[in-house]
mmCIF file of N, CA and C in Angstrom:
data_model
loop_
_atom_site.group_PDB
_atom_site.id
_atom_site.type_symbol
_atom_site.label_atom_id
_atom_site.label_comp_id
_atom_site.label_asym_id
_atom_site.label_seq_id
_atom_site.Cartn_x
_atom_site.Cartn_y
_atom_site.Cartn_z
ATOM 1 N N MET A 180 -124.405 -6.612 -73.654
ATOM 2 C CA MET A 180 -125.462 -7.570 -73.457
ATOM 3 C C MET A 180 -125.515 -8.576 -74.614
ATOM 4 N N GLU A 181 -125.407 -8.074 -75.863
ATOM 5 C CA GLU A 181 -125.459 -8.963 -77.015
ATOM 6 C C GLU A 181 -124.265 -9.902 -77.043
ATOM 7 N N LYS A 182 -123.083 -9.439 -76.611
ATOM 8 C CA LYS A 182 -121.909 -10.307 -76.566
ATOM 9 C C LYS A 182 -122.137 -11.464 -75.603
ATOM 10 N N GLY A 183 -122.774 -11.172 -74.480
ATOM 11 C CA GLY A 183 -123.055 -12.211 -73.487
ATOM 12 C C GLY A 183 -124.001 -13.271 -74.024
ATOM 13 N N ILE A 184 -125.015 -12.826 -74.746
ATOM 14 C CA ILE A 184 -125.973 -13.767 -75.327
ATOM 15 C C ILE A 184 -125.292 -14.602 -76.405
ATOM 16 N N PHE A 185 -124.447 -13.972 -77.222
ATOM 17 C CA PHE A 185 -123.718 -14.684 -78.264
ATOM 18 C C PHE A 185 -122.804 -15.742 -77.649
ATOM 19 N N LYS A 186 -122.076 -15.364 -76.599
ATOM 20 C CA LYS A 186 -121.185 -16.317 -75.931
ATOM 21 C C LYS A 186 -121.978 -17.473 -75.328
ATOM 22 N N LEU A 187 -123.124 -17.159 -74.754
ATOM 23 C CA LEU A 187 -123.973 -18.189 -74.168
ATOM 24 C C LEU A 187 -124.486 -19.143 -75.251
ATOM 25 N N ALA A 188 -124.853 -18.598 -76.407
ATOM 26 C CA ALA A 188 -125.328 -19.431 -77.513
ATOM 27 C C ALA A 188 -124.213 -20.340 -78.016
ATOM 28 N N ILE A 189 -123.005 -19.816 -78.156
ATOM 29 C CA ILE A 189 -121.858 -20.617 -78.598
ATOM 30 C C ILE A 189 -121.567 -21.714 -77.579
ATOM 31 N N PHE A 190 -121.605 -21.365 -76.303
ATOM 32 C CA PHE A 190 -121.362 -22.347 -75.250
ATOM 33 C C PHE A 190 -122.430 -23.448 -75.293
ATOM 34 N N GLY A 191 -123.686 -23.067 -75.507
ATOM 35 C CA GLY A 191 -124.772 -24.043 -75.594
ATOM 36 C C GLY A 191 -124.581 -25.003 -76.758
ATOM 37 N N LEU A 192 -124.176 -24.485 -77.911
ATOM 38 C CA LEU A 192 -123.907 -25.340 -79.069
ATOM 39 C C LEU A 192 -122.748 -26.288 -78.799
ATOM 40 N N PHE A 193 -121.722 -25.780 -78.122
ATOM 41 C CA PHE A 193 -120.574 -26.613 -77.777
ATOM 42 C C PHE A 193 -121.003 -27.749 -76.857
ATOM 43 N N MET A 194 -121.783 -27.430 -75.832
ATOM 44 C CA MET A 194 -122.224 -28.456 -74.883
ATOM 45 C C MET A 194 -123.135 -29.477 -75.567
ATOM 46 N N ALA A 195 -123.969 -29.029 -76.460
ATOM 47 C CA ALA A 195 -124.854 -29.947 -77.183
ATOM 48 C C ALA A 195 -124.052 -30.894 -78.060
ATOM 49 N N SER A 196 -122.950 -30.410 -78.615
ATOM 50 C CA SER A 196 -122.129 -31.271 -79.462
ATOM 51 C C SER A 196 -121.437 -32.355 -78.656
ATOM 52 N N LEU A 197 -121.222 -32.129 -77.370
ATOM 53 C CA LEU A 197 -120.602 -33.143 -76.523
ATOM 54 C C LEU A 197 -121.575 -34.260 -76.179
ATOM 55 N N ASN A 198 -122.848 -33.992 -76.258
ATOM 56 C CA ASN A 198 -123.863 -34.964 -75.886
ATOM 57 C C ASN A 198 -124.374 -35.701 -77.118
ATOM 58 N N THR A 199 -123.469 -36.268 -77.881
ATOM 59 C CA THR A 199 -123.876 -37.014 -79.060
ATOM 60 C C THR A 199 -124.113 -38.459 -78.660
ATOM 61 N N SER A 200 -125.282 -38.921 -78.892
ATOM 62 C CA SER A 200 -125.638 -40.283 -78.532
ATOM 63 C C SER A 200 -125.355 -41.187 -79.716
ATOM 64 N N ALA A 201 -124.774 -42.328 -79.431
ATOM 65 C CA ALA A 201 -124.478 -43.283 -80.481
ATOM 66 C C ALA A 201 -125.495 -44.408 -80.491
ATOM 67 N N ALA A 202 -126.636 -44.185 -79.856
ATOM 68 C CA ALA A 202 -127.653 -45.231 -79.794
ATOM 69 C C ALA A 202 -128.067 -45.636 -81.203
ATOM 70 N N THR A 203 -128.347 -46.912 -81.364
ATOM 71 C CA THR A 203 -128.705 -47.438 -82.681
ATOM 72 C C THR A 203 -130.104 -48.037 -82.647
ATOM 73 N N GLY A 204 -130.592 -48.304 -83.816
ATOM 74 C CA GLY A 204 -131.921 -48.884 -83.921
ATOM 75 C C GLY A 204 -132.897 -47.825 -84.386
ATOM 76 N N PRO A 205 -134.143 -48.098 -84.372
ATOM 77 C CA PRO A 205 -134.719 -49.315 -83.801
ATOM 78 C C PRO A 205 -134.585 -50.507 -84.742
ATOM 79 N N TYR A 206 -134.444 -51.670 -84.140
ATOM 80 C CA TYR A 206 -134.474 -52.936 -84.863
ATOM 81 C C TYR A 206 -135.806 -53.590 -84.513
ATOM 82 N N THR A 207 -136.661 -53.820 -85.484
ATOM 83 C CA THR A 207 -137.929 -54.501 -85.247
ATOM 84 C C THR A 207 -137.869 -55.837 -85.965
ATOM 85 N N ALA A 208 -137.964 -56.906 -85.183
ATOM 86 C CA ALA A 208 -137.786 -58.246 -85.736
ATOM 87 C C ALA A 208 -138.306 -59.285 -84.755
ATOM 88 N N HIS A 209 -138.229 -60.532 -85.173
ATOM 89 C CA HIS A 209 -138.501 -61.656 -84.288
ATOM 90 C C HIS A 209 -137.163 -62.185 -83.766
ATOM 91 N N ILE A 210 -137.190 -62.717 -82.579
ATOM 92 C CA ILE A 210 -135.995 -63.341 -82.002
ATOM 93 C C ILE A 210 -135.956 -64.777 -82.502
ATOM 94 N N LYS A 211 -134.857 -65.148 -83.151
ATOM 95 C CA LYS A 211 -134.778 -66.508 -83.677
ATOM 96 C C LYS A 211 -133.979 -67.443 -82.771
ATOM 97 N N GLN A 212 -133.213 -66.869 -81.828
ATOM 98 C CA GLN A 212 -132.423 -67.706 -80.925
ATOM 99 C C GLN A 212 -132.038 -66.887 -79.701
ATOM 100 N N ILE A 213 -131.971 -67.549 -78.548
ATOM 101 C CA ILE A 213 -131.490 -66.929 -77.313
ATOM 102 C C ILE A 213 -130.340 -67.771 -76.795
ATOM 103 N N GLN A 214 -129.271 -67.107 -76.415
ATOM 104 C CA GLN A 214 -128.122 -67.799 -75.825
ATOM 105 C C GLN A 214 -127.926 -67.262 -74.417
ATOM 106 N N ALA A 215 -127.869 -68.153 -73.445
ATOM 107 C CA ALA A 215 -127.683 -67.735 -72.057
ATOM 108 C C ALA A 215 -126.471 -68.439 -71.464
ATOM 109 N N THR A 216 -125.657 -67.659 -70.794
ATOM 110 C CA THR A 216 -124.514 -68.200 -70.069
ATOM 111 C C THR A 216 -124.620 -67.680 -68.638
ATOM 112 N N GLU A 217 -123.525 -67.593 -67.936
ATOM 113 C CA GLU A 217 -123.593 -67.131 -66.549
ATOM 114 C C GLU A 217 -124.001 -65.664 -66.468
ATOM 115 N N LEU A 218 -124.603 -65.287 -65.345
ATOM 116 C CA LEU A 218 -125.071 -63.924 -65.136
ATOM 117 C C LEU A 218 -123.922 -62.931 -65.279
ATOM 118 N N GLY A 219 -124.132 -61.879 -66.036
ATOM 119 C CA GLY A 219 -123.111 -60.856 -66.231
ATOM 120 C C GLY A 219 -122.183 -61.127 -67.397
ATOM 121 N N ASN A 220 -122.329 -62.271 -68.031
ATOM 122 C CA ASN A 220 -121.488 -62.628 -69.161
ATOM 123 C C ASN A 220 -121.970 -61.881 -70.400
ATOM 124 N N PRO A 221 -121.050 -61.350 -71.215
ATOM 125 C CA PRO A 221 -121.469 -60.597 -72.398
ATOM 126 C C PRO A 221 -122.091 -61.468 -73.481
ATOM 127 N N TYR A 222 -122.007 -62.767 -73.343
ATOM 128 C CA TYR A 222 -122.561 -63.636 -74.376
ATOM 129 C C TYR A 222 -123.972 -64.115 -74.056
ATOM 130 N N ASN A 223 -124.671 -63.425 -73.144
ATOM 131 C CA ASN A 223 -126.119 -63.600 -72.996
ATOM 132 C C ASN A 223 -126.722 -62.797 -74.135
ATOM 133 N N THR A 224 -127.029 -63.464 -75.217
ATOM 134 C CA THR A 224 -127.373 -62.752 -76.446
ATOM 135 C C THR A 224 -128.678 -63.250 -77.051
ATOM 136 N N ILE A 225 -129.243 -62.391 -77.884
ATOM 137 C CA ILE A 225 -130.364 -62.780 -78.733
ATOM 138 C C ILE A 225 -129.927 -62.616 -80.183
ATOM 139 N N TYR A 226 -130.458 -63.467 -81.017
ATOM 140 C CA TYR A 226 -130.201 -63.421 -82.450
ATOM 141 C C TYR A 226 -131.501 -63.013 -83.129
ATOM 142 N N LEU A 227 -131.439 -62.010 -83.979
ATOM 143 C CA LEU A 227 -132.630 -61.491 -84.652
ATOM 144 C C LEU A 227 -132.728 -62.012 -86.076
ATOM 145 N N ASP A 228 -133.947 -62.071 -86.600
ATOM 146 C CA ASP A 228 -134.141 -62.439 -88.008
ATOM 147 C C ASP A 228 -134.119 -61.183 -88.878
ATOM 148 N N LEU A 229 -133.094 -60.387 -88.673
ATOM 149 C CA LEU A 229 -132.949 -59.087 -89.329
ATOM 150 C C LEU A 229 -131.467 -58.807 -89.513
ATOM 151 N N ASP A 230 -131.097 -58.237 -90.629
ATOM 152 C CA ASP A 230 -129.707 -57.830 -90.828
ATOM 153 C C ASP A 230 -129.459 -56.533 -90.085
ATOM 154 N N ILE A 231 -128.566 -56.569 -89.112
ATOM 155 C CA ILE A 231 -128.188 -55.366 -88.372
ATOM 156 C C ILE A 231 -127.051 -54.708 -89.136
ATOM 157 N N THR A 232 -127.318 -53.524 -89.685
ATOM 158 C CA THR A 232 -126.318 -52.873 -90.527
ATOM 159 C C THR A 232 -125.778 -51.576 -89.953
ATOM 160 N N ASP A 233 -126.468 -50.969 -88.980
ATOM 161 C CA ASP A 233 -126.007 -49.671 -88.475
ATOM 162 C C ASP A 233 -125.349 -49.755 -87.101
ATOM 163 N N SER A 234 -125.025 -50.942 -86.655
ATOM 164 C CA SER A 234 -124.374 -51.108 -85.358
ATOM 165 C C SER A 234 -122.897 -50.755 -85.472
ATOM 166 N N PRO A 235 -122.313 -50.156 -84.436
ATOM 167 C CA PRO A 235 -120.874 -49.908 -84.461
ATOM 168 C C PRO A 235 -120.092 -51.219 -84.416
ATOM 169 N N CYS A 236 -120.761 -52.309 -84.124
ATOM 170 C CA CYS A 236 -120.115 -53.621 -84.055
ATOM 171 C C CYS A 236 -120.347 -54.413 -85.339
ATOM 172 N N SER A 237 -120.816 -53.777 -86.390
ATOM 173 C CA SER A 237 -121.201 -54.473 -87.621
ATOM 174 C C SER A 237 -120.084 -55.317 -88.206
ATOM 175 N N SER A 238 -118.857 -54.838 -88.122
ATOM 176 C CA SER A 238 -117.761 -55.581 -88.746
ATOM 177 C C SER A 238 -117.500 -56.899 -88.036
ATOM 178 N N THR A 239 -117.884 -56.987 -86.762
ATOM 179 C CA THR A 239 -117.662 -58.221 -86.015
ATOM 180 C C THR A 239 -118.967 -58.917 -85.663
ATOM 181 N N ASN A 240 -120.090 -58.331 -86.045
ATOM 182 C CA ASN A 240 -121.390 -58.857 -85.649
ATOM 183 C C ASN A 240 -122.150 -59.381 -86.857
ATOM 184 N N SER A 241 -121.565 -60.327 -87.548
ATOM 185 C CA SER A 241 -122.220 -60.867 -88.737
ATOM 186 C C SER A 241 -123.369 -61.806 -88.380
ATOM 187 N N LEU A 242 -123.526 -62.132 -87.099
ATOM 188 C CA LEU A 242 -124.583 -63.045 -86.676
ATOM 189 C C LEU A 242 -125.861 -62.322 -86.253
ATOM 190 N N ASP A 243 -125.898 -60.998 -86.396
ATOM 191 C CA ASP A 243 -127.085 -60.191 -86.083
ATOM 192 C C ASP A 243 -127.589 -60.457 -84.667
ATOM 193 N N ARG A 244 -126.708 -60.254 -83.713
ATOM 194 C CA ARG A 244 -127.039 -60.515 -82.315
ATOM 195 C C ARG A 244 -126.790 -59.289 -81.456
ATOM 196 N N LEU A 245 -127.448 -59.260 -80.317
ATOM 197 C CA LEU A 245 -127.317 -58.169 -79.356
ATOM 198 C C LEU A 245 -127.174 -58.770 -77.964
ATOM 199 N N THR A 246 -126.444 -58.078 -77.093
ATOM 200 C CA THR A 246 -126.221 -58.565 -75.735
ATOM 201 C C THR A 246 -127.355 -58.154 -74.813
ATOM 202 N N LEU A 247 -127.886 -59.128 -74.083
ATOM 203 C CA LEU A 247 -128.880 -58.870 -73.038
ATOM 204 C C LEU A 247 -128.135 -58.369 -71.814
ATOM 205 N N TYR A 248 -128.550 -57.229 -71.296
ATOM 206 C CA TYR A 248 -127.806 -56.570 -70.228
ATOM 207 C C TYR A 248 -128.390 -56.823 -68.844
ATOM 208 N N SER A 249 -129.658 -57.207 -68.763
ATOM 209 C CA SER A 249 -130.273 -57.374 -67.444
ATOM 210 C C SER A 249 -131.217 -58.571 -67.453
ATOM 211 N N GLU A 250 -131.602 -58.988 -66.262
ATOM 212 C CA GLU A 250 -132.559 -60.084 -66.138
ATOM 213 C C GLU A 250 -133.914 -59.695 -66.730
ATOM 214 N N ALA A 251 -134.287 -58.434 -66.599
ATOM 215 C CA ALA A 251 -135.558 -57.967 -67.174
ATOM 216 C C ALA A 251 -135.536 -58.115 -68.697
ATOM 217 N N GLN A 252 -134.425 -57.757 -69.322
ATOM 218 C CA GLN A 252 -134.316 -57.905 -70.777
ATOM 219 C C GLN A 252 -134.374 -59.378 -71.170
ATOM 220 N N TYR A 253 -133.716 -60.227 -70.380
ATOM 221 C CA TYR A 253 -133.746 -61.658 -70.680
ATOM 222 C C TYR A 253 -135.175 -62.189 -70.585
ATOM 223 N N SER A 254 -135.903 -61.779 -69.554
ATOM 224 C CA SER A 254 -137.293 -62.217 -69.382
ATOM 225 C C SER A 254 -138.161 -61.760 -70.550
ATOM 226 N N MET A 255 -137.968 -60.511 -70.971
ATOM 227 C CA MET A 255 -138.742 -59.997 -72.105
ATOM 228 C C MET A 255 -138.395 -60.749 -73.383
ATOM 229 N N ALA A 256 -137.117 -61.013 -73.583
ATOM 230 C CA ALA A 256 -136.693 -61.737 -74.781
ATOM 231 C C ALA A 256 -137.283 -63.141 -74.796
ATOM 232 N N LEU A 257 -137.282 -63.801 -73.654
ATOM 233 C CA LEU A 257 -137.845 -65.143 -73.567
ATOM 234 C C LEU A 257 -139.352 -65.123 -73.840
ATOM 235 N N ALA A 258 -140.056 -64.141 -73.288
ATOM 236 C CA ALA A 258 -141.500 -64.016 -73.533
ATOM 237 C C ALA A 258 -141.782 -63.778 -75.010
ATOM 238 N N ALA A 259 -141.013 -62.913 -75.635
ATOM 239 C CA ALA A 259 -141.203 -62.626 -77.063
ATOM 240 C C ALA A 259 -140.888 -63.853 -77.912
ATOM 241 N N PHE A 260 -139.846 -64.568 -77.547
ATOM 242 C CA PHE A 260 -139.451 -65.770 -78.277
ATOM 243 C C PHE A 260 -140.537 -66.841 -78.174
ATOM 244 N N MET A 261 -141.035 -67.067 -76.962
ATOM 245 C CA MET A 261 -142.035 -68.113 -76.736
ATOM 246 C C MET A 261 -143.379 -67.782 -77.394
ATOM 247 N N SER A 262 -143.729 -66.498 -77.465
ATOM 248 C CA SER A 262 -145.010 -66.107 -78.071
ATOM 249 C C SER A 262 -144.880 -65.746 -79.545
ATOM 250 N N ASP A 263 -143.663 -65.842 -80.068
ATOM 251 C CA ASP A 263 -143.377 -65.484 -81.460
ATOM 252 C C ASP A 263 -143.840 -64.061 -81.774
ATOM 253 N N SER A 264 -143.625 -63.162 -80.810
ATOM 254 C CA SER A 264 -143.972 -61.748 -80.980
ATOM 255 C C SER A 264 -142.778 -60.963 -81.489
ATOM 256 N N GLN A 265 -143.057 -59.870 -82.167
ATOM 257 C CA GLN A 265 -141.988 -58.981 -82.611
ATOM 258 C C GLN A 265 -141.462 -58.172 -81.442
ATOM 259 N N VAL A 266 -140.185 -57.849 -81.518
ATOM 260 C CA VAL A 266 -139.578 -56.939 -80.552
ATOM 261 C C VAL A 266 -139.043 -55.736 -81.297
ATOM 262 N N THR A 267 -139.033 -54.613 -80.629
ATOM 263 C CA THR A 267 -138.359 -53.424 -81.128
ATOM 264 C C THR A 267 -137.259 -53.119 -80.133
ATOM 265 N N ILE A 268 -136.041 -53.022 -80.643
ATOM 266 C CA ILE A 268 -134.863 -52.892 -79.790
ATOM 267 C C ILE A 268 -134.042 -51.689 -80.224
ATOM 268 N N TYR A 269 -133.571 -50.955 -79.234
ATOM 269 C CA TYR A 269 -132.591 -49.895 -79.448
ATOM 270 C C TYR A 269 -131.301 -50.333 -78.778
ATOM 271 N N GLY A 270 -130.193 -50.181 -79.476
ATOM 272 C CA GLY A 270 -128.899 -50.513 -78.900
ATOM 273 C C GLY A 270 -128.272 -49.306 -78.235
ATOM 274 N N THR A 271 -127.243 -49.563 -77.447
ATOM 275 C CA THR A 271 -126.534 -48.478 -76.765
ATOM 276 C C THR A 271 -125.507 -47.815 -77.661
ATOM 277 N N GLY A 272 -125.109 -48.492 -78.730
ATOM 278 C CA GLY A 272 -124.032 -47.981 -79.565
ATOM 279 C C GLY A 272 -122.669 -48.401 -79.056
ATOM 280 N N GLU A 273 -122.639 -49.185 -77.985
ATOM 281 C CA GLU A 273 -121.382 -49.648 -77.399
ATOM 282 C C GLU A 273 -121.187 -51.126 -77.712
ATOM 283 N N CYS A 274 -119.981 -51.469 -78.120
ATOM 284 C CA CYS A 274 -119.648 -52.866 -78.372
ATOM 285 C C CYS A 274 -119.137 -53.490 -77.081
ATOM 286 N N TYR A 275 -119.744 -54.571 -76.689
ATOM 287 C CA TYR A 275 -119.363 -55.292 -75.484
ATOM 288 C C TYR A 275 -118.893 -56.664 -75.935
ATOM 289 N N PHE A 276 -117.581 -56.839 -75.991
ATOM 290 C CA PHE A 276 -116.981 -58.048 -76.553
ATOM 291 C C PHE A 276 -117.494 -58.280 -77.974
ATOM 292 N N ASP A 277 -117.463 -57.241 -78.770
ATOM 293 C CA ASP A 277 -117.840 -57.274 -80.188
ATOM 294 C C ASP A 277 -119.332 -57.482 -80.452
ATOM 295 N N ILE A 278 -120.166 -57.327 -79.423
ATOM 296 C CA ILE A 278 -121.613 -57.444 -79.592
ATOM 297 C C ILE A 278 -122.244 -56.206 -78.968
ATOM 298 N N GLU A 279 -123.160 -55.580 -79.684
ATOM 299 C CA GLU A 279 -123.790 -54.370 -79.148
ATOM 300 C C GLU A 279 -124.738 -54.702 -78.002
ATOM 301 N N ARG A 280 -124.713 -53.870 -76.985
ATOM 302 C CA ARG A 280 -125.555 -54.057 -75.804
ATOM 303 C C ARG A 280 -126.933 -53.431 -76.035
ATOM 304 N N ILE A 281 -127.971 -54.085 -75.541
ATOM 305 C CA ILE A 281 -129.344 -53.581 -75.660
ATOM 306 C C ILE A 281 -129.563 -52.464 -74.654
ATOM 307 N N ASN A 282 -130.151 -51.376 -75.122
ATOM 308 C CA ASN A 282 -130.509 -50.267 -74.248
ATOM 309 C C ASN A 282 -131.988 -50.334 -73.871
ATOM 310 N N ASN A 283 -132.846 -50.624 -74.845
ATOM 311 C CA ASN A 283 -134.286 -50.583 -74.642
ATOM 312 C C ASN A 283 -134.928 -51.661 -75.499
ATOM 313 N N MET A 284 -135.905 -52.359 -74.935
ATOM 314 C CA MET A 284 -136.599 -53.411 -75.683
ATOM 315 C C MET A 284 -138.103 -53.307 -75.429
ATOM 316 N N GLN A 285 -138.881 -53.497 -76.488
ATOM 317 C CA GLN A 285 -140.343 -53.497 -76.389
ATOM 318 C C GLN A 285 -140.875 -54.726 -77.116
ATOM 319 N N ILE A 286 -141.925 -55.318 -76.564
ATOM 320 C CA ILE A 286 -142.573 -56.458 -77.215
ATOM 321 C C ILE A 286 -143.831 -55.954 -77.915
ATOM 322 N N LYS A 287 -144.019 -56.419 -79.154
ATOM 323 C CA LYS A 287 -145.222 -56.056 -79.918
ATOM 324 C C LYS A 287 -146.006 -57.320 -80.231
ATOM 325 N N LYS A 288 -147.267 -57.284 -80.023
ATOM 326 C CA LYS A 288 -148.127 -58.437 -80.316
ATOM 327 C C LYS A 288 -148.819 -58.258 -81.646
#
C-alpha cells in the first residue's frame, strides 16, 4: 500500500513539473502608444511606459511592447489609452514575431 502511495506521489510531482507556466507580469503601467494593422497581424501592439525586463522576448523587445491578441484586448487598450488609466497586463510568455502576446489585461481607474 505504501509503495502505491509513494509511486502516486512521484507521478503527481512529475505531472506538476510538466505544467510549468511561462506567463509573465504583471506589468502595471500606462499605455503610451497603440499600433494597429490588419486583423490577426502580430504587430497590433501597445507600448507601455514601463521597462519590460522579465519577458522571454526581452532581447528583441527593447520597445517595451506587447501584442494585442483579440478585438476585446484592443478595445480595452483603446479605452485605457483614451482615459489615461493604468492597465495591469499578464503576458503569455510566448514570443509572437519577437513580441510577447497579452494573456490578460485589466483597466484600473
